[in-house]
Amino acid sequence: MHPVVLMALMMLCSLLLGVTGMFVAIPMLAAAKYYMIAAELPPALFNPLVLAIEVDEKGPHRNFVDKQRGASAQSAVVVHE
């Protein structure tokens, strides 16, 4: 996540919730990003949202690659009884 986005969110949450809002801002954004990745949103909706959070044109592609690596690692795990 881009530091400028994090600082802006911390300032916004501090105006709304005070010091508590500053501590809650970062986990709240991380949870929102995790939900967007886990919910498998369509690319037309997912890409602009991730682009706004990460402020990087490669952000949506990087998250797609990370998700594919996680899925392949999950399928490669063999459970021994």
Coordinates of N, CA and C in Angstrom, one line a residue:
M1 N 0.8 -1.2 0.0 CA 0.0 0.0 0.0 C 0.9 1.2 0.0
H2 N 0.5 2.2 -0.7 CA 1.3 3.4 -0.9 C 1.2 4.3 0.4
P3 N 2.4 4.8 0.8 CA 2.5 5.5 2.1 C 1.6 6.8 2.1
V4 N 1.4 7.4 0.9 CA 0.6 8.6 0.9 C -0.9 8.3 1.2
V5 N -1.3 7.2 0.6 CA -2.7 6.7 0.9 C -2.9 6.4 2.3
L6 N -1.9 5.7 2.9 CA -1.9 5.3 4.3 C -2.0 6.6 5.2
M7 N -1.2 7.6 4.9 CA -1.2 8.8 5.7 C -2.5 9.6 5.6
A8 N -3.0 9.6 4.4 CA -4.3 10.3 4.1 C -5.4 9.6 4.9
L9 N -5.4 8.3 4.9 CA -6.4 7.5 5.6 C -6.3 7.7 7.1
M10 N -5.0 7.8 7.6 CA -4.8 8.0 9.0 C -5.3 9.4 9.5
M11 N -5.1 10.4 8.6 CA -5.6 11.7 8.9 C -7.1 11.8 8.9
L12 N -7.7 11.1 7.9 CA -9.2 11.1 7.9 C -9.8 10.4 9.1
C13 N -9.2 9.3 9.4 CA -9.7 8.5 10.6 C -9.4 9.2 11.9
S14 N -8.3 10.0 12.0 CA -8.1 10.8 13.2 C -9.1 11.9 13.4
L15 N -9.5 12.5 12.2 CA -10.6 13.5 12.3 C -11.9 12.9 12.8
L16 N -12.2 11.7 12.4 CA -13.5 11.1 12.7 C -13.4 10.4 14.1
L17 N -12.3 9.7 14.5 CA -12.3 8.9 15.7 C -11.2 9.3 16.7
G18 N -10.4 10.4 16.3 CA -9.3 10.8 17.2 C -8.1 9.8 17.1
V19 N -7.4 9.7 18.2 CA -6.2 8.9 18.2 C -6.5 7.4 17.9
T20 N -7.6 7.0 18.4 CA -8.1 5.6 18.1 C -8.2 5.4 16.6
G21 N -8.7 6.3 15.9 CA -8.9 6.2 14.4 C -7.6 6.0 13.7
M22 N -6.5 6.7 14.2 CA -5.2 6.5 13.6 C -4.7 5.1 13.7
F23 N -5.0 4.5 14.9 CA -4.6 3.1 15.1 C -5.4 2.1 14.3
V24 N -6.7 2.4 14.1 CA -7.6 1.6 13.4 C -7.5 1.7 11.8
A25 N -7.0 2.8 11.3 CA -7.0 3.1 9.9 C -6.2 2.0 9.1
I26 N -5.0 1.7 9.5 CA -4.2 0.7 8.7 C -4.8 -0.7 8.7
P27 N -5.1 -1.3 9.8 CA -5.8 -2.6 9.7 C -7.1 -2.6 8.9
M28 N -7.8 -1.5 9.0 CA -9.1 -1.4 8.3 C -8.8 -1.4 6.8
L29 N -7.8 -0.7 6.3 CA -7.4 -0.7 4.9 C -6.9 -2.1 4.5
A30 N -6.1 -2.7 5.3 CA -5.5 -4.0 5.0 C -6.7 -5.0 4.9
A31 N -7.6 -4.9 5.8 CA -8.8 -5.9 5.7 C -9.6 -5.6 4.5
A32 N -9.8 -4.4 4.1 CA -10.5 -4.1 2.9 C -9.8 -4.6 1.6
K33 N -8.5 -4.5 1.6 CA -7.7 -5.0 0.5 C -7.8 -6.5 0.4
Y34 N -7.7 -7.2 1.6 CA -7.7 -8.6 1.7 C -9.1 -9.1 1.2
Y35 N -10.2 -8.4 1.6 CA -11.5 -8.8 1.1 C -11.6 -8.7 -0.4
M36 N -11.1 -7.6 -0.9 CA -11.2 -7.4 -2.4 C -10.5 -8.5 -3.1
I37 N -9.3 -9.0 -2.6 CA -8.6 -10.1 -3.3 C -9.3 -11.4 -3.1
A38 N -9.8 -11.6 -1.8 CA -10.4 -12.9 -1.5 C -11.8 -13.1 -2.2
A39 N -12.5 -12.0 -2.4 CA -13.9 -12.0 -2.9 C -13.9 -12.3 -4.5
E40 N -12.7 -12.3 -5.1 CA -12.6 -12.5 -6.5 C -13.6 -11.6 -7.3
L41 N -13.4 -10.3 -7.1 CA -14.2 -9.3 -7.8 C -13.8 -9.3 -9.3
P42 N -14.7 -8.9 -10.1 CA -14.4 -8.8 -11.6 C -13.3 -7.8 -11.8
P43 N -12.4 -8.0 -12.8 CA -11.3 -7.1 -13.0 C -11.8 -5.7 -13.3
A44 N -12.9 -5.5 -13.9 CA -13.4 -4.1 -14.1 C -13.7 -3.3 -12.8
L45 N -13.9 -4.0 -11.7 CA -14.1 -3.4 -10.4 C -12.9 -3.4 -9.6
F46 N -12.2 -4.6 -9.6 CA -11.0 -4.8 -8.8 C -9.8 -3.9 -9.2
N47 N -9.5 -3.8 -10.4 CA -8.3 -3.1 -10.9 C -8.3 -1.6 -10.5
P48 N -9.4 -0.9 -10.7 CA -9.4 0.5 -10.2 C -9.3 0.7 -8.7
L49 N -9.9 -0.2 -8.0 CA -9.8 -0.1 -6.5 C -8.4 -0.4 -6.0
V50 N -7.8 -1.4 -6.5 CA -6.4 -1.7 -6.1 C -5.4 -0.6 -6.6
L51 N -5.7 0.0 -7.8 CA -4.9 1.1 -8.3 C -5.0 2.3 -7.4
A52 N -6.2 2.5 -6.8 CA -6.4 3.7 -5.9 C -5.7 3.4 -4.6
I53 N -5.6 2.2 -4.1 CA -5.0 1.9 -2.8 C -3.5 1.9 -3.0
E54 N -3.0 1.3 -4.1 CA -1.5 1.1 -4.2 C -0.9 2.2 -5.0
V55 N -1.6 3.0 -5.8 CA -1.1 4.0 -6.6 C 0.1 3.5 -7.4
D56 N -0.1 2.4 -8.0 CA 0.9 1.7 -8.9 C 0.2 1.0 -10.0
E57 N 0.6 1.2 -11.2 CA 0.0 0.6 -12.3 C 0.1 -0.9 -12.4
K58 N 1.2 -1.4 -11.7 CA 1.4 -2.8 -11.7 C 0.8 -3.5 -10.5
G59 N 0.1 -2.7 -9.7 CA -0.6 -3.3 -8.5 C -1.6 -4.4 -8.7
P60 N -2.5 -4.2 -9.7 CA -3.5 -5.2 -9.9 C -2.8 -6.5 -10.5
H61 N -1.8 -6.3 -11.3 CA -1.2 -7.5 -11.9 C -0.4 -8.3 -10.8
R62 N 0.3 -7.5 -9.9 CA 1.0 -8.1 -8.8 C 0.1 -8.9 -7.9
N63 N -1.1 -8.4 -7.6 CA -2.0 -9.1 -6.7 C -2.6 -10.3 -7.4
F64 N -2.8 -10.2 -8.7 CA -3.2 -11.4 -9.5 C -2.2 -12.5 -9.4
V65 N -0.9 -12.1 -9.6 CA 0.2 -13.1 -9.6 C 0.3 -13.8 -8.2
D66 N 0.2 -12.9 -7.1 CA 0.3 -13.5 -5.8 C -0.9 -14.4 -5.5
K67 N -2.1 -14.1 -6.0 CA -3.2 -14.9 -5.8 C -3.0 -16.3 -6.5
Q68 N -2.5 -16.3 -7.7 CA -2.3 -17.5 -8.4 C -1.2 -18.3 -7.7
R69 N -0.2 -17.7 -7.2 CA 0.9 -18.5 -6.5 C 0.3 -19.1 -5.2
G70 N -0.6 -18.4 -4.5 CA -1.2 -19.0 -3.3 C -2.1 -20.1 -3.7
A71 N -2.8 -20.0 -4.8 CA -3.7 -21.1 -5.2 C -2.9 -22.4 -5.6
S72 N -1.8 -22.2 -6.3 CA -1.0 -23.3 -6.7 C -0.3 -23.9 -5.5
A73 N 0.1 -23.1 -4.5 CA 0.7 -23.7 -3.3 C -0.3 -24.5 -2.5
Q74 N -1.6 -24.0 -2.5 CA -2.7 -24.7 -1.8 C -2.9 -26.1 -2.4
S75 N -2.9 -26.1 -3.8 CA -3.2 -27.4 -4.5 C -2.0 -28.3 -4.4
A76 N -0.8 -27.8 -4.1 CA 0.4 -28.7 -4.0 C 0.6 -29.3 -2.7
V77 N -0.1 -28.8 -1.7 CA 0.0 -29.4 -0.3 C -0.7 -30.7 -0.3
V78 N 0.1 -31.7 0.2 CA -0.4 -33.1 0.4 C -0.6 -33.4 1.8
V79 N -1.8 -33.8 2.2 CA -2.1 -34.1 3.6 C -1.8 -35.6 3.9
H80 N -0.9 -35.8 4.9 CA -0.6 -37.2 5.3 C -1.3 -37.5 6.5
E81 N -1.9 -38.7 6.6 CA -2.6 -39.1 7.7 C -1.8 -40.0 8.6

